[in-house]
GROMACS .gro file of C-alpha atoms in nm:
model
  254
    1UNK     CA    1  -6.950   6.817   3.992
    2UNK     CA    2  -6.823   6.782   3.649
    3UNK     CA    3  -6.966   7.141   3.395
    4UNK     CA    4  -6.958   7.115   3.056
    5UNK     CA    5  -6.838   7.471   2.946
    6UNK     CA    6  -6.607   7.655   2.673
    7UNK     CA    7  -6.302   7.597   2.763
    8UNK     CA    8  -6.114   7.938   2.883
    9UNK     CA    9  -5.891   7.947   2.579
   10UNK     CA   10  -6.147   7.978   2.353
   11UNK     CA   11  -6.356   8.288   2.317
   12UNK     CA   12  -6.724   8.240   2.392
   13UNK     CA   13  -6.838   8.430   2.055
   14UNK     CA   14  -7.041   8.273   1.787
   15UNK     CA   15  -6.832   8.079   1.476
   16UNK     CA   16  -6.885   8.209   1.148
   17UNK     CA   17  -6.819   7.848   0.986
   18UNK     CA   18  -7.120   7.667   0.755
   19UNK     CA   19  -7.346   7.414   0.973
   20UNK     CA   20  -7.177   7.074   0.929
   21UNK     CA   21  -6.798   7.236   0.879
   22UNK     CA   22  -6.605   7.086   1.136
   23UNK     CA   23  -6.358   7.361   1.193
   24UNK     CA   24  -6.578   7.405   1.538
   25UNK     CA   25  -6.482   7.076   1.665
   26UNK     CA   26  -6.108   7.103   1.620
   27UNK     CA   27  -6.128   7.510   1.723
   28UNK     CA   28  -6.239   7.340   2.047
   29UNK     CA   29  -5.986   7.083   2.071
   30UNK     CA   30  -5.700   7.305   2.039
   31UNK     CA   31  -5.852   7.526   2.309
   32UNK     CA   32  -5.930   7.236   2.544
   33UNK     CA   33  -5.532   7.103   2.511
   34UNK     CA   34  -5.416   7.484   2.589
   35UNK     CA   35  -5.625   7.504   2.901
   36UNK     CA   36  -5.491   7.141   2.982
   37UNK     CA   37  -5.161   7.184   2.979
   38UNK     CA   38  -5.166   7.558   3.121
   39UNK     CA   39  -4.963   7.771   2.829
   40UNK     CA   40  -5.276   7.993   2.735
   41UNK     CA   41  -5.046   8.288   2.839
   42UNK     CA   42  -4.735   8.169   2.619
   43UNK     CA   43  -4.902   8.065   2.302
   44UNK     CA   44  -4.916   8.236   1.983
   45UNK     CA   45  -5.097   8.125   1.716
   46UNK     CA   46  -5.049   8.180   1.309
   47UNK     CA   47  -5.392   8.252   1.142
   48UNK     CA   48  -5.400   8.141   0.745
   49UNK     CA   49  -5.579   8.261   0.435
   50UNK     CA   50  -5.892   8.060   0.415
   51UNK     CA   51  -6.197   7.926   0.549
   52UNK     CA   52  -6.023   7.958   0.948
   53UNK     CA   53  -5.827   8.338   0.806
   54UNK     CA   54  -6.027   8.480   1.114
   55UNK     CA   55  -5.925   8.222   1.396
   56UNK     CA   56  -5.765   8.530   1.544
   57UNK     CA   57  -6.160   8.610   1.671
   58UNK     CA   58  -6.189   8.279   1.839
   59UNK     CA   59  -5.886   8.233   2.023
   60UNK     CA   60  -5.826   8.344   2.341
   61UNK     CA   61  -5.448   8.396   2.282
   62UNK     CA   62  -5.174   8.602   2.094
   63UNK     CA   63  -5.267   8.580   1.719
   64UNK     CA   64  -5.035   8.681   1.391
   65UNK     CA   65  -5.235   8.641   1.067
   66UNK     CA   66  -4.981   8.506   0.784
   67UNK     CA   67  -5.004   8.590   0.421
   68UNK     CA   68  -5.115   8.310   0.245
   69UNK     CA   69  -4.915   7.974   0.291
   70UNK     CA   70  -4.648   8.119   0.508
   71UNK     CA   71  -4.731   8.063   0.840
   72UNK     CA   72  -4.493   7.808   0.907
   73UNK     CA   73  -4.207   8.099   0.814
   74UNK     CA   74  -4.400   8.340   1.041
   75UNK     CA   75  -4.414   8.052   1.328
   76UNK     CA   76  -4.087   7.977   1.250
   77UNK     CA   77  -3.941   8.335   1.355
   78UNK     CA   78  -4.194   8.407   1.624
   79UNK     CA   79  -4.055   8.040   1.812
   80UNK     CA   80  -3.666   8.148   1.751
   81UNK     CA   81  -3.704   8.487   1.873
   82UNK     CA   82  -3.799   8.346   2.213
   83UNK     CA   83  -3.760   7.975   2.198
   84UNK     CA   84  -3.764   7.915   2.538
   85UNK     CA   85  -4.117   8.120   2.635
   86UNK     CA   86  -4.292   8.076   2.253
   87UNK     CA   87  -4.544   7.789   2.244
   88UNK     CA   88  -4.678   7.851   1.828
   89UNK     CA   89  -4.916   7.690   1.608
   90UNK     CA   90  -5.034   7.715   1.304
   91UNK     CA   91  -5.386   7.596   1.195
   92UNK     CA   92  -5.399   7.615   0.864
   93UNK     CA   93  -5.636   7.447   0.537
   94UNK     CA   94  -5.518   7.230   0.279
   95UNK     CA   95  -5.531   7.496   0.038
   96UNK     CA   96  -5.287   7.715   0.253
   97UNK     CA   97  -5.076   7.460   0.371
   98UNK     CA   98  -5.005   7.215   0.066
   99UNK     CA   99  -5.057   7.402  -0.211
  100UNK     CA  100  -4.933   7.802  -0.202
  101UNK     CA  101  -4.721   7.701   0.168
  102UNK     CA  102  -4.621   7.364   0.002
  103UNK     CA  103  -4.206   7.488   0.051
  104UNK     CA  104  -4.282   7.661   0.389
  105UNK     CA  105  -4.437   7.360   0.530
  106UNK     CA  106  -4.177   7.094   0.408
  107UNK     CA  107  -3.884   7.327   0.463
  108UNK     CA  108  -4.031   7.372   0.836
  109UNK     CA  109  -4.038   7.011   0.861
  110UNK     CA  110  -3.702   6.913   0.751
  111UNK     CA  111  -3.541   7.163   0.958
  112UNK     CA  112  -3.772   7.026   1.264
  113UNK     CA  113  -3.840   7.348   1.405
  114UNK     CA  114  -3.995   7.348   1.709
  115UNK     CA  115  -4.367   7.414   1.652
  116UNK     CA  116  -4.705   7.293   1.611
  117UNK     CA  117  -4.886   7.246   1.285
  118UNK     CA  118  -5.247   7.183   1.280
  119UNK     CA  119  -5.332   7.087   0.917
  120UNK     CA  120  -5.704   7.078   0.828
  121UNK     CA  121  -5.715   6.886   0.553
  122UNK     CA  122  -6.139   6.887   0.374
  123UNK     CA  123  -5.996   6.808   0.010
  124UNK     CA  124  -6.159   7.116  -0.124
  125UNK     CA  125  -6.081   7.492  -0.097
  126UNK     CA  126  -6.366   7.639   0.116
  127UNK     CA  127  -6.349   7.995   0.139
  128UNK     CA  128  -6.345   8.096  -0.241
  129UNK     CA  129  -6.621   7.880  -0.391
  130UNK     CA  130  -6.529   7.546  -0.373
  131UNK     CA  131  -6.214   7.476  -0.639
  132UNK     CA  132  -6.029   7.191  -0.641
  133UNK     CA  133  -5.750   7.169  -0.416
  134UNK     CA  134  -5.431   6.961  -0.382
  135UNK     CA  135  -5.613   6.720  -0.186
  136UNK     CA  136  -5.900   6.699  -0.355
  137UNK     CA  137  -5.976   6.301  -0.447
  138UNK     CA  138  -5.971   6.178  -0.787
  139UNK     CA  139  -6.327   6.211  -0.959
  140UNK     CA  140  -6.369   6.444  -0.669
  141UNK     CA  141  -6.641   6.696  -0.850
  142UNK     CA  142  -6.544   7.041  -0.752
  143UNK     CA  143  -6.620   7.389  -0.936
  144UNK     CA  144  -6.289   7.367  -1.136
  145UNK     CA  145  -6.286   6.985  -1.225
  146UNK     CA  146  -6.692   6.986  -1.270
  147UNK     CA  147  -6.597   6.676  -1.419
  148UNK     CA  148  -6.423   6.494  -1.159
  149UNK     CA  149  -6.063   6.528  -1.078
  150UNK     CA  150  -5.892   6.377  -1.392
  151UNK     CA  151  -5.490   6.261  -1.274
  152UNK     CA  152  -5.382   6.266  -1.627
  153UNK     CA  153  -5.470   6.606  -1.631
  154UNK     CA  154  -5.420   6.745  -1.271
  155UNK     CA  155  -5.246   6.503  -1.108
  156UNK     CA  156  -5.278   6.300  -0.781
  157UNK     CA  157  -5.351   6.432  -0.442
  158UNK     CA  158  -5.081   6.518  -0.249
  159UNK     CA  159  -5.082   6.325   0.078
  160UNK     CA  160  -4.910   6.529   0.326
  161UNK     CA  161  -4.846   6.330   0.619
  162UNK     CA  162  -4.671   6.045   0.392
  163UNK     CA  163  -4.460   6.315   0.205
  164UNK     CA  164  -4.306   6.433   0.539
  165UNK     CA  165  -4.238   6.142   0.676
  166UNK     CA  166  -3.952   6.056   0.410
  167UNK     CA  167  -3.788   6.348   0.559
  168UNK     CA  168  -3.548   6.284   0.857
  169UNK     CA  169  -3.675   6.614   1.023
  170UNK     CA  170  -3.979   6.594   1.151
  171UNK     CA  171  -4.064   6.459   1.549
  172UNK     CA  172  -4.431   6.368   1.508
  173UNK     CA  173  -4.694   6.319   1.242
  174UNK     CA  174  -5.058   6.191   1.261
  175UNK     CA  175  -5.338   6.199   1.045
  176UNK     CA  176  -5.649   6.207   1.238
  177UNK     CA  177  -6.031   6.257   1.185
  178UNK     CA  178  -6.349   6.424   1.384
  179UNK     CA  179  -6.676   6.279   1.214
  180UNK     CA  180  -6.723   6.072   1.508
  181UNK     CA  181  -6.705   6.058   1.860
  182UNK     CA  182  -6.408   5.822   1.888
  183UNK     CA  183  -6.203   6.010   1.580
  184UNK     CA  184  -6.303   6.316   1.821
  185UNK     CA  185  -6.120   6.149   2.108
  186UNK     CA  186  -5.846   5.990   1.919
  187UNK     CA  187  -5.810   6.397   1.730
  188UNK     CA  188  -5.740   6.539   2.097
  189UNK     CA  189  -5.513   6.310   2.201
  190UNK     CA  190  -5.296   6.395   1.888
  191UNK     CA  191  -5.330   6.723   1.920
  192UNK     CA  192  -5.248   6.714   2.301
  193UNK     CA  193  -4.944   6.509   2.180
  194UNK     CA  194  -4.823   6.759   1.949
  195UNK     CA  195  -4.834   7.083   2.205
  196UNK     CA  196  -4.650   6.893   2.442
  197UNK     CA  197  -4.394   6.780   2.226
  198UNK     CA  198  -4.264   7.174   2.129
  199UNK     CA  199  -4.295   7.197   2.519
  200UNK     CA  200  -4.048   6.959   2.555
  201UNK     CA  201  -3.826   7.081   2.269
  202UNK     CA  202  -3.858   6.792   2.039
  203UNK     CA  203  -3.961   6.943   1.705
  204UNK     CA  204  -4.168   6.936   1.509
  205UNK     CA  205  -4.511   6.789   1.534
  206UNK     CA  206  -4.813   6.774   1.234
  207UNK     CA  207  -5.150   6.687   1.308
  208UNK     CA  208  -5.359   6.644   0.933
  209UNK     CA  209  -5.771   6.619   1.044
  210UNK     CA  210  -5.928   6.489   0.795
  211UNK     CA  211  -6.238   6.730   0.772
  212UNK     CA  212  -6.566   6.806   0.631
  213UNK     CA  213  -6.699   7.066   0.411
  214UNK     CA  214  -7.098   7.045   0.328
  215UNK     CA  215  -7.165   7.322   0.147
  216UNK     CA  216  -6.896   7.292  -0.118
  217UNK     CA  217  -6.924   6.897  -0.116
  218UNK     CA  218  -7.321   6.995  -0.158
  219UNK     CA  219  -7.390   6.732   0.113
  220UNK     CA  220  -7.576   6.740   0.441
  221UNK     CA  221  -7.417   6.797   0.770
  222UNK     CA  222  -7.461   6.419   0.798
  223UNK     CA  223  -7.384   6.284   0.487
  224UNK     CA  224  -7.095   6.471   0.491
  225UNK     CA  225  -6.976   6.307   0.767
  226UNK     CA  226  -7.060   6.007   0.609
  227UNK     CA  227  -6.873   6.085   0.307
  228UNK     CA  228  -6.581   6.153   0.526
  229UNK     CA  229  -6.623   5.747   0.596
  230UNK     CA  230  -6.683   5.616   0.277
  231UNK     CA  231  -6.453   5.827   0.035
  232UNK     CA  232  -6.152   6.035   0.214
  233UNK     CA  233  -6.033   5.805   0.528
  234UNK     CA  234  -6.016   5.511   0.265
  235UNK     CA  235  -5.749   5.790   0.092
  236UNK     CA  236  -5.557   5.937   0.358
  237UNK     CA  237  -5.586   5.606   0.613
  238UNK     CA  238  -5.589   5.744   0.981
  239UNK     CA  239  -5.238   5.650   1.208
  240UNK     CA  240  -4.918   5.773   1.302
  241UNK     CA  241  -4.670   5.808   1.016
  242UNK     CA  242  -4.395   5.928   1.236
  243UNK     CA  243  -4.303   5.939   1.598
  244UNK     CA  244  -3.954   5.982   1.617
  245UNK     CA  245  -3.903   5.941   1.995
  246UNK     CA  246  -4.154   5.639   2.041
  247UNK     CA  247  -3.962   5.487   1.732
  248UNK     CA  248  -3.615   5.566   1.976
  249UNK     CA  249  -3.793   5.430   2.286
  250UNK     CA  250  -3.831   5.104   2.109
  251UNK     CA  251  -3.528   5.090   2.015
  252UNK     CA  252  -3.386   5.143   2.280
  253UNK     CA  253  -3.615   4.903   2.506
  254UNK     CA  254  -3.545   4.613   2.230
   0.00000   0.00000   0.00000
């Protein structure tokens, strides 16, 4: 018989995340691929500064908190000092990863160091109030564009998984989503994708979930998720924007 339980890797303590934030799901996720493939033991994993800064608490592995935006440069010397034993992540926000770690994450990238990158991506910083964030949508209302986000005056969202895949570095990038059971599905499979690719030495491998965040959206649970529909997967589409050995595969095979 088949139990529904925590998985081992994560740690069966209460989240401190808002009801509706779906840093939960994901948390679970990566946990559930770590059991799967057996490297709770050998994994390290970089905590950010934000909404997730205490991830350390939830996961039942090694855990290095970064300062904020560099924990791809903290991953990046934890896998070379023992490349061969080191399976590291990072699960970091938008805020952390593509605005202050905007150079650590595309210099990571292009050098395609071998790690994992999970890349919550809720187009709002969480943690500090709710300010717009790099991937905040345009007319997106947040506490510092109370307005909407204006272009001419702050620019357009930076899409992360399309800027790294004009770099020849990277091994795998995927833009994914968790408001529904199938994006849920479709999320792990990514992820699992992505920790088995630094086991095998590949490179480097970016998974962007496309997230919620009720209380700073000042949604429901639900119509956050619906909002998550309606307004951000039209923005940042869901799909694969590079697989460098299925694209050699291919090739090969044609």
């Amino acid at each position: 018989m088949v139990v529904f339980e925590k998985p081992h890797a994560l740690i069966d303590v209460p989240l401190h995340y808002c009801p509706g934030c779906t840093h939960g799901i994901v948390h679970r996720l990566v946990a559930e691929v770590i059991d799967e493939l057996g490297i709770e033991g050998q994994t390290i994993g970089i905590a950010p500064v934000g909404c997730s800064v205490m991830a350390y608490n939830y996961f039942n592995c090694d855990m290095i908190e970064a300062a904020h935006g560099r924990a791809p440069a903290v991953a990046t010397g934890v896998k070379r000092a023992d490349p061969d034993n080191n399976i590291v992540f990072t699960y970091q926000g938008d805020g952390d990863l593509a605005s202050i770690g905007t150079a650590e994450t595309v210099h990571a990238a292009a050098r395609n160091e071998n790690i994992t990158i999970i890349f919550i991506n809720n187009a709002i910083y969480g943690m500090t109030g709710g300010q717009m964030a790099p991937t905040s949508l345009p007319g997106q209302i947040t506490q510092t564009s109370p307005y909407g986000r204006d272009p001419k005056l702050c620019g357009y969202p930076i899409k992360v998984c399309e800027m790294l895949s004009e770099l020849d570095g990277p091994e795998y990038l995927e833009r994914v989503a968790v408001n529904n059971v199938k994006n849920v599905r479709n999320a792990k499979k990514a992820i699992k994708k992505a920790f088995q690719n630094q086991i095998d030495k590949k490179g480097f491998s970016l998974v962007e979930v496309i997230s919620t965040c009720p209380t700073n959206w000042g949604l429901t649970p639900k119509k956050a998720l619906e909002w998550v529909d309606e307004k951000m997967i039209p923005y940042y589409p869901l799909g694969v924007y590079k697989d460098r050995s299925a694209a050699q595969d291919e090739k090969e095979e044609g």
